[in-house]
Amino acid sequence: MNSNEDNVKWFRNAAPYINAHRGKTFVLMFGGEAVQHPNFANIIHDIALLRSLGVKLVLVHGARVQIEERLAAQALPQQIEGNVRVTDAETLLAVKDATGSLRIHIEALLTMGLVNSPMHGAQIRVSTGNFVIAKPIGVRDGIDFKHTGLVRRIDAEGINTQLNFGSIVLLSPIGYSSTGEVFNLALEDVAAQTAIALKADKLITLTEQAGLLDKEGALIRSCGVATVSQLLAEQEDHVKQLLLKAIIQCGKQGVERCHSVSYASDSALLQELFTRDGAGTLIAKDHQEQLSAASIDDVGGILELIAPLEEEGVLVKRSRELLEIEIDRFTVIKKEDVIIACAALYPYPEARTGEIACLVIHPDYRGGNRGLRLIQALEQEAKIQSLASIFVLTTVSAHWFIEQGYIEQAIDKLPEGKQKMYNIQRKSKAFTKAI
């Protein structure tokens, strides 16, 4: 396959994501070190591309590096108390200088950087303003933090007005009080509070690393907020702690998806948003319902859940003995220890494929994307088992599986072992999906 065919294939595969992201609100958070990186020009191009695809964008930039450079150049002392900078009058001048210069630089890149990019000719409007209302940290443990503050509230209405006009909103780590004071804020505080106030669909954090890393330094491809909390408990670096706290706060207060990707990679941002496997870490909001591998104690609950569909002939009947033998194939969703959904993965390693079977949602809990959560979990398990595809046989749910990216295939394309077990009288249709 030549490069043009590869590009067309990628574009086709990206089409569902393009459609899904259109009209959604993303908050992008990046520090001053990201702006200094040689790859930042490519990030700017990708930001412009996202805007052209109908994504509503709020950019929140930091300036720690630039503030420290100005303080060092002026030989001004830095007072850090409890990992928080004390901002006196002289430090505040350096903060204003650093954040103002950086904001202008980013605006210039968004305007001039398009000339030599694929987005040449596009009109990108950037809106800044007093959207962040702040309050002072005050005195803690006898330390007066002076002009260092916290976010009091975000002017979500004002930001949404600019987003609806088609502008990219750019926020600095600076806040204003109702009395006309200026406060130095933490990037992570501004980004998290903005995402929450806007009810953003995504918070995207751009970091030096590829994403969130486990104890061994391996990239975590996807996880829930509970996993991020565990990482926070093990993290000693203060700046990384702030990042993890922002992700946790967003996940607990309604932001459905957070992403962590590298600002040093030319393609990471677009890969994360427009490909199945992504490039960084996807953090999904934890649900009150728990998704987990089934255990032998779940056999009774699964039997009770699937019994009505077995009686209707929608599912093939399973005995308790068979289910006990196959229980390690099942994944379940529980609410208050009651099983409300289940599905199973039966691998065919010799054919590098697997079957999703017995996908059942309790009638009282349909319509909440639980079926999608189950098949995504099983798709991830299939990848771990080095399977290249998965398939399903269904008599009543064909359209739903098609919506999830499955394609109908002939029965004689199924693994040989499955063909021998195929029940002609049921007339089930087969659908497959590459993973």
Short mmCIF file of C-alpha atoms in Angstrom, two decimals, residues 15-358:
data_model
loop_
_atom_site.label_atom_id
_atom_site.label_comp_id
_atom_site.label_asym_id
_atom_site.label_seq_id
_atom_site.Cartn_x
_atom_site.Cartn_y
_atom_site.Cartn_z
CA ALA A 15 -13.96 10.21 10.41
CA PRO A 16 -15.99 8.90 13.40
CA TYR A 17 -13.78 10.87 15.79
CA ILE A 18 -14.06 14.03 13.68
CA ASN A 19 -17.83 13.74 13.87
CA ALA A 20 -17.79 12.97 17.60
CA HIS A 21 -15.58 15.96 18.49
CA ARG A 22 -17.46 18.56 16.44
CA GLY A 23 -19.12 21.14 18.69
CA LYS A 24 -17.47 19.77 21.83
CA THR A 25 -15.52 21.89 24.31
CA PHE A 26 -11.89 20.98 25.04
CA VAL A 27 -9.66 22.69 27.61
CA LEU A 28 -5.95 22.39 26.74
CA MET A 29 -3.47 22.92 29.56
CA PHE A 30 0.26 23.44 28.99
CA GLY A 31 3.11 24.97 30.94
CA GLY A 32 5.63 27.61 29.92
CA GLU A 33 8.20 24.90 29.17
CA ALA A 34 5.91 23.56 26.44
CA VAL A 35 5.90 26.98 24.73
CA GLN A 36 9.70 27.00 24.73
CA HIS A 37 9.93 23.54 23.16
CA PRO A 38 10.82 23.38 19.42
CA ASN A 39 7.72 21.28 18.74
CA PHE A 40 5.31 23.93 20.03
CA ALA A 41 4.86 25.34 16.51
CA ASN A 42 3.40 21.98 15.48
CA ILE A 43 1.10 22.04 18.51
CA ILE A 44 -0.16 25.44 17.34
CA HIS A 45 -0.89 24.01 13.89
CA ASP A 46 -2.82 21.13 15.47
CA ILE A 47 -4.79 23.55 17.65
CA ALA A 48 -5.77 25.49 14.52
CA LEU A 49 -6.77 22.23 12.84
CA LEU A 50 -8.98 21.25 15.79
CA ARG A 51 -10.71 24.63 15.62
CA SER A 52 -11.32 24.21 11.88
CA LEU A 53 -12.97 20.85 12.63
CA GLY A 54 -15.52 22.52 14.87
CA VAL A 55 -13.94 21.91 18.28
CA LYS A 56 -14.46 24.70 20.83
CA LEU A 57 -11.06 25.37 22.41
CA VAL A 58 -9.92 27.01 25.61
CA LEU A 59 -6.13 27.19 26.00
CA VAL A 60 -4.70 27.64 29.50
CA HIS A 61 -0.97 28.36 29.59
CA GLY A 62 1.46 28.42 32.49
CA ALA A 63 4.52 30.57 33.00
CA ARG A 64 6.57 29.08 35.87
CA VAL A 65 9.76 28.82 33.81
CA GLN A 66 9.45 32.36 32.45
CA ILE A 67 8.69 33.80 35.91
CA GLU A 68 11.75 32.10 37.40
CA GLU A 69 13.92 33.40 34.56
CA ARG A 70 12.82 36.99 35.19
CA LEU A 71 13.33 36.73 38.94
CA ALA A 72 16.81 35.31 38.40
CA ALA A 73 17.70 38.01 35.86
CA GLN A 74 16.69 40.71 38.34
CA ALA A 75 18.40 38.94 41.25
CA LEU A 76 15.10 38.90 43.14
CA PRO A 77 14.75 36.36 45.95
CA GLN A 78 12.18 33.60 45.55
CA GLN A 79 10.14 32.68 48.61
CA ILE A 80 8.52 29.25 48.40
CA GLU A 81 6.40 28.10 51.33
CA GLY A 82 4.77 24.68 51.27
CA ASN A 83 5.60 24.39 47.55
CA VAL A 84 3.65 27.61 46.89
CA ARG A 85 5.28 30.82 45.70
CA VAL A 86 4.83 33.90 47.87
CA THR A 87 4.10 36.74 45.43
CA ASP A 88 5.21 40.06 46.82
CA ALA A 89 4.94 43.34 44.88
CA GLU A 90 8.25 42.89 43.01
CA THR A 91 7.48 39.25 42.18
CA LEU A 92 4.04 40.27 40.91
CA LEU A 93 5.70 42.61 38.39
CA ALA A 94 7.77 39.67 37.11
CA VAL A 95 4.61 37.53 36.96
CA LYS A 96 2.76 40.18 34.93
CA ASP A 97 5.72 40.59 32.59
CA ALA A 98 6.15 36.83 32.05
CA THR A 99 2.48 35.98 31.56
CA GLY A 100 1.78 39.02 29.40
CA SER A 101 4.76 38.36 27.13
CA LEU A 102 3.89 34.68 26.88
CA ARG A 103 0.24 35.36 26.05
CA ILE A 104 1.23 37.76 23.28
CA HIS A 105 3.72 35.20 21.95
CA ILE A 106 1.04 32.50 21.78
CA GLU A 107 -1.41 34.86 20.09
CA ALA A 108 1.26 35.72 17.53
CA LEU A 109 1.93 32.04 16.84
CA LEU A 110 -1.76 31.39 16.32
CA THR A 111 -1.86 34.30 13.86
CA MET A 112 1.49 34.11 12.06
CA GLY A 113 2.28 30.45 12.55
CA LEU A 114 -0.42 29.45 10.08
CA VAL A 115 1.45 30.89 7.11
CA ASN A 116 3.70 27.87 6.68
CA SER A 117 1.17 25.30 7.83
CA PRO A 118 -1.60 23.28 6.17
CA MET A 119 -4.02 25.76 7.79
CA HIS A 120 -2.67 28.69 5.75
CA GLY A 121 -5.50 31.08 4.97
CA ALA A 122 -7.65 30.10 7.94
CA GLN A 123 -8.89 32.90 10.18
CA ILE A 124 -8.20 32.10 13.81
CA ARG A 125 -9.55 34.58 16.32
CA VAL A 126 -8.09 34.56 19.81
CA SER A 127 -10.01 35.98 22.74
CA THR A 128 -8.52 36.90 26.11
CA GLY A 129 -10.09 38.79 28.99
CA ASN A 130 -10.88 38.94 32.67
CA PHE A 131 -12.61 35.56 32.67
CA VAL A 132 -10.85 34.33 35.84
CA ILE A 133 -12.02 35.84 39.12
CA ALA A 134 -9.58 35.20 41.96
CA LYS A 135 -9.22 35.50 45.70
CA PRO A 136 -6.10 35.67 47.88
CA ILE A 137 -4.71 32.58 49.56
CA GLY A 138 -4.27 34.85 52.56
CA VAL A 139 -2.27 33.89 55.63
CA ARG A 140 -1.49 30.23 56.25
CA ASP A 141 0.52 28.97 59.20
CA GLY A 142 1.68 32.51 59.82
CA ILE A 143 2.82 33.06 56.21
CA ASP A 144 1.22 35.87 54.21
CA PHE A 145 1.12 34.75 50.57
CA LYS A 146 0.28 38.32 49.49
CA HIS A 147 -0.54 38.37 45.75
CA THR A 148 -0.70 34.58 45.37
CA GLY A 149 -4.30 33.53 44.90
CA LEU A 150 -6.86 30.85 44.14
CA VAL A 151 -9.63 30.74 41.56
CA ARG A 152 -12.86 32.08 43.06
CA ARG A 153 -14.97 31.48 39.95
CA ILE A 154 -14.79 31.29 36.16
CA ASP A 155 -16.90 33.52 33.93
CA ALA A 156 -18.31 30.57 32.00
CA GLU A 157 -20.96 32.68 30.29
CA GLY A 158 -18.34 35.09 28.95
CA ILE A 159 -16.11 32.28 27.72
CA ASN A 160 -18.99 30.44 26.05
CA THR A 161 -20.01 33.64 24.28
CA GLN A 162 -16.54 33.88 22.73
CA LEU A 163 -16.50 30.16 21.88
CA ASN A 164 -19.86 30.48 20.15
CA PHE A 165 -18.43 33.36 18.09
CA GLY A 166 -15.81 30.90 16.84
CA SER A 167 -12.90 32.27 18.86
CA ILE A 168 -10.21 30.32 20.68
CA VAL A 169 -10.14 31.53 24.29
CA LEU A 170 -6.67 31.94 25.81
CA LEU A 171 -6.33 32.11 29.59
CA SER A 172 -3.23 33.01 31.60
CA PRO A 173 -2.48 31.96 35.20
CA ILE A 174 -3.61 35.38 36.37
CA GLY A 175 -6.84 36.28 38.17
CA TYR A 176 -8.61 39.49 39.05
CA SER A 177 -10.61 40.37 42.13
CA SER A 178 -13.73 42.53 42.37
CA THR A 179 -11.58 45.15 44.11
CA GLY A 180 -9.21 45.45 41.15
CA GLU A 181 -6.34 43.37 42.54
CA VAL A 182 -4.26 40.97 40.43
CA PHE A 183 -3.31 37.52 41.71
CA ASN A 184 -0.73 34.97 40.64
CA LEU A 185 -2.50 31.62 40.16
CA ALA A 186 -1.48 28.04 39.56
CA LEU A 187 -1.91 26.85 35.97
CA GLU A 188 -3.53 23.63 37.17
CA ASP A 189 -6.08 25.48 39.31
CA VAL A 190 -7.15 27.68 36.40
CA ALA A 191 -7.38 24.77 33.95
CA ALA A 192 -9.33 22.47 36.28
CA GLN A 193 -11.79 25.16 37.40
CA THR A 194 -12.32 26.25 33.79
CA ALA A 195 -13.04 22.71 32.58
CA ILE A 196 -15.48 22.15 35.45
CA ALA A 197 -17.25 25.51 35.04
CA LEU A 198 -17.68 25.01 31.28
CA LYS A 199 -18.76 21.38 31.73
CA ALA A 200 -16.03 20.67 29.19
CA ASP A 201 -16.04 17.39 27.32
CA LYS A 202 -12.28 16.99 27.74
CA LEU A 203 -9.34 18.32 29.72
CA ILE A 204 -6.14 17.73 27.73
CA THR A 205 -2.84 18.17 29.54
CA LEU A 206 0.35 18.58 27.52
CA THR A 207 3.39 17.31 29.43
CA GLU A 208 6.99 16.39 28.72
CA GLN A 209 6.25 12.69 29.21
CA ALA A 210 4.19 10.59 26.82
CA GLY A 211 1.41 10.50 29.40
CA LEU A 212 0.92 9.10 32.87
CA LEU A 213 3.53 6.48 33.83
CA ASP A 214 3.30 3.56 36.24
CA LYS A 215 5.90 2.62 38.87
CA GLU A 216 8.10 0.97 36.25
CA GLY A 217 7.96 4.01 33.99
CA ALA A 218 5.67 2.36 31.44
CA LEU A 219 2.95 4.41 29.76
CA ILE A 220 -0.56 3.88 31.14
CA ARG A 221 -2.80 3.80 28.07
CA SER A 222 -6.10 4.19 29.89
CA CYS A 223 -7.33 4.25 33.46
CA GLY A 224 -9.92 5.66 35.81
CA VAL A 225 -9.69 8.46 38.33
CA ALA A 226 -9.07 5.93 41.12
CA THR A 227 -5.82 4.92 39.42
CA VAL A 228 -4.73 8.57 39.20
CA SER A 229 -5.37 8.87 42.94
CA GLN A 230 -3.00 5.95 43.52
CA LEU A 231 -0.36 7.62 41.34
CA LEU A 232 -0.78 10.83 43.36
CA ALA A 233 -0.14 9.00 46.62
CA GLU A 234 3.16 7.71 45.18
CA GLN A 235 4.24 10.97 43.50
CA GLU A 236 6.82 13.20 45.21
CA ASP A 237 7.32 15.88 42.53
CA HIS A 238 5.14 18.87 43.46
CA VAL A 239 4.38 20.03 39.90
CA LYS A 240 3.35 16.51 38.88
CA GLN A 241 1.20 16.34 42.00
CA LEU A 242 -0.63 19.47 40.86
CA LEU A 243 -1.24 17.88 37.45
CA LEU A 244 -2.65 14.70 38.99
CA LYS A 245 -4.83 16.70 41.39
CA ALA A 246 -6.29 18.69 38.48
CA ILE A 247 -7.18 15.47 36.63
CA ILE A 248 -8.76 13.97 39.76
CA GLN A 249 -10.76 17.11 40.47
CA CYS A 250 -12.09 17.24 36.91
CA GLY A 251 -12.98 13.54 36.91
CA LYS A 252 -14.87 13.85 40.18
CA GLN A 253 -16.75 16.98 39.13
CA GLY A 254 -18.20 15.99 35.80
CA VAL A 255 -15.50 16.11 33.11
CA GLU A 256 -16.01 12.80 31.30
CA ARG A 257 -12.55 12.45 29.75
CA CYS A 258 -9.09 13.73 30.57
CA HIS A 259 -6.04 13.09 28.39
CA SER A 260 -2.34 13.43 29.08
CA VAL A 261 -0.07 13.62 26.00
CA SER A 262 3.43 14.80 25.19
CA TYR A 263 4.09 18.28 23.87
CA ALA A 264 7.42 17.01 22.50
CA SER A 265 5.78 14.67 19.98
CA ASP A 266 4.82 16.02 16.55
CA SER A 267 1.78 13.74 16.28
CA ALA A 268 0.71 12.86 19.83
CA LEU A 269 -2.21 15.30 20.15
CA LEU A 270 -3.87 14.26 16.90
CA GLN A 271 -3.13 10.57 17.48
CA GLU A 272 -4.76 10.76 20.89
CA LEU A 273 -7.91 12.37 19.56
CA PHE A 274 -8.34 10.70 16.16
CA THR A 275 -7.04 7.14 16.44
CA ARG A 276 -8.33 4.10 18.28
CA ASP A 277 -5.16 3.42 20.27
CA GLY A 278 -4.21 7.05 20.96
CA ALA A 279 -0.71 8.17 21.93
CA GLY A 280 -0.92 9.13 25.60
CA THR A 281 -3.14 8.37 28.58
CA LEU A 282 -6.94 8.48 28.59
CA ILE A 283 -8.48 8.99 32.02
CA ALA A 284 -12.21 8.27 32.20
CA LYS A 285 -14.48 9.49 34.95
CA ASP A 286 -15.10 6.77 37.53
CA HIS A 287 -18.66 5.51 37.61
CA GLN A 288 -20.55 4.65 40.77
CA GLU A 289 -21.16 1.33 39.06
CA GLN A 290 -18.11 -0.91 39.12
CA LEU A 291 -16.88 -2.77 36.04
CA SER A 292 -14.75 -5.81 36.88
CA ALA A 293 -13.83 -9.34 35.94
CA ALA A 294 -16.43 -11.84 37.14
CA SER A 295 -15.73 -14.27 39.96
CA ILE A 296 -17.30 -17.55 40.99
CA ASP A 297 -19.51 -15.61 43.43
CA ASP A 298 -21.12 -13.82 40.45
CA VAL A 299 -22.51 -16.97 38.82
CA GLY A 300 -25.92 -16.68 40.48
CA GLY A 301 -26.29 -13.02 39.56
CA ILE A 302 -25.35 -13.65 35.93
CA LEU A 303 -27.81 -16.53 35.66
CA GLU A 304 -30.59 -14.32 37.03
CA LEU A 305 -29.68 -11.53 34.60
CA ILE A 306 -29.59 -13.69 31.45
CA ALA A 307 -32.54 -15.98 32.29
CA PRO A 308 -35.27 -13.79 30.66
CA LEU A 309 -33.34 -13.59 27.36
CA GLU A 310 -32.71 -17.32 27.41
CA GLU A 311 -36.46 -17.89 27.82
CA GLU A 312 -37.12 -15.61 24.82
CA GLY A 313 -34.60 -17.50 22.72
CA VAL A 314 -32.37 -14.46 22.29
CA LEU A 315 -29.51 -16.20 24.11
CA VAL A 316 -28.39 -19.81 24.06
CA LYS A 317 -29.10 -21.40 27.45
CA ARG A 318 -26.16 -21.88 29.80
CA SER A 319 -26.23 -24.26 32.74
CA ARG A 320 -24.82 -23.28 36.10
CA GLU A 321 -22.10 -25.90 35.67
CA LEU A 322 -21.01 -24.47 32.30
CA LEU A 323 -21.09 -20.91 33.60
CA GLU A 324 -18.94 -21.87 36.59
CA ILE A 325 -16.37 -23.35 34.20
CA GLU A 326 -16.41 -20.28 31.93
CA ILE A 327 -16.74 -17.58 34.61
CA ASP A 328 -13.23 -16.23 33.93
CA ARG A 329 -14.44 -15.24 30.45
CA PHE A 330 -17.04 -12.82 31.86
CA THR A 331 -16.89 -9.14 32.72
CA VAL A 332 -19.68 -7.61 34.80
CA ILE A 333 -21.00 -4.21 35.88
CA LYS A 334 -22.29 -4.05 39.43
CA LYS A 335 -24.34 -1.46 41.23
CA GLU A 336 -24.38 -1.89 45.01
CA ASP A 337 -23.12 -5.47 44.52
CA VAL A 338 -26.00 -6.32 42.16
CA ILE A 339 -25.01 -7.40 38.63
CA ILE A 340 -26.78 -5.14 36.11
CA ALA A 341 -24.79 -6.04 32.98
CA CYS A 342 -22.43 -8.70 31.71
CA ALA A 343 -20.53 -9.87 28.64
CA ALA A 344 -17.98 -12.55 27.84
CA LEU A 345 -14.90 -12.87 25.63
CA TYR A 346 -14.09 -16.27 24.12
CA PRO A 347 -10.65 -16.20 22.44
CA TYR A 348 -9.62 -18.20 19.38
CA PRO A 349 -5.83 -17.71 19.61
CA GLU A 350 -5.00 -19.77 16.55
CA ALA A 351 -7.06 -17.38 14.41
CA ARG A 352 -6.01 -14.31 16.42
CA THR A 353 -9.64 -13.43 17.02
CA GLY A 354 -12.18 -13.62 19.81
CA GLU A 355 -15.94 -13.73 20.25
CA ILE A 356 -17.96 -11.32 22.36
CA ALA A 357 -20.94 -13.24 23.68
CA CYS A 358 -23.72 -13.01 26.25
#
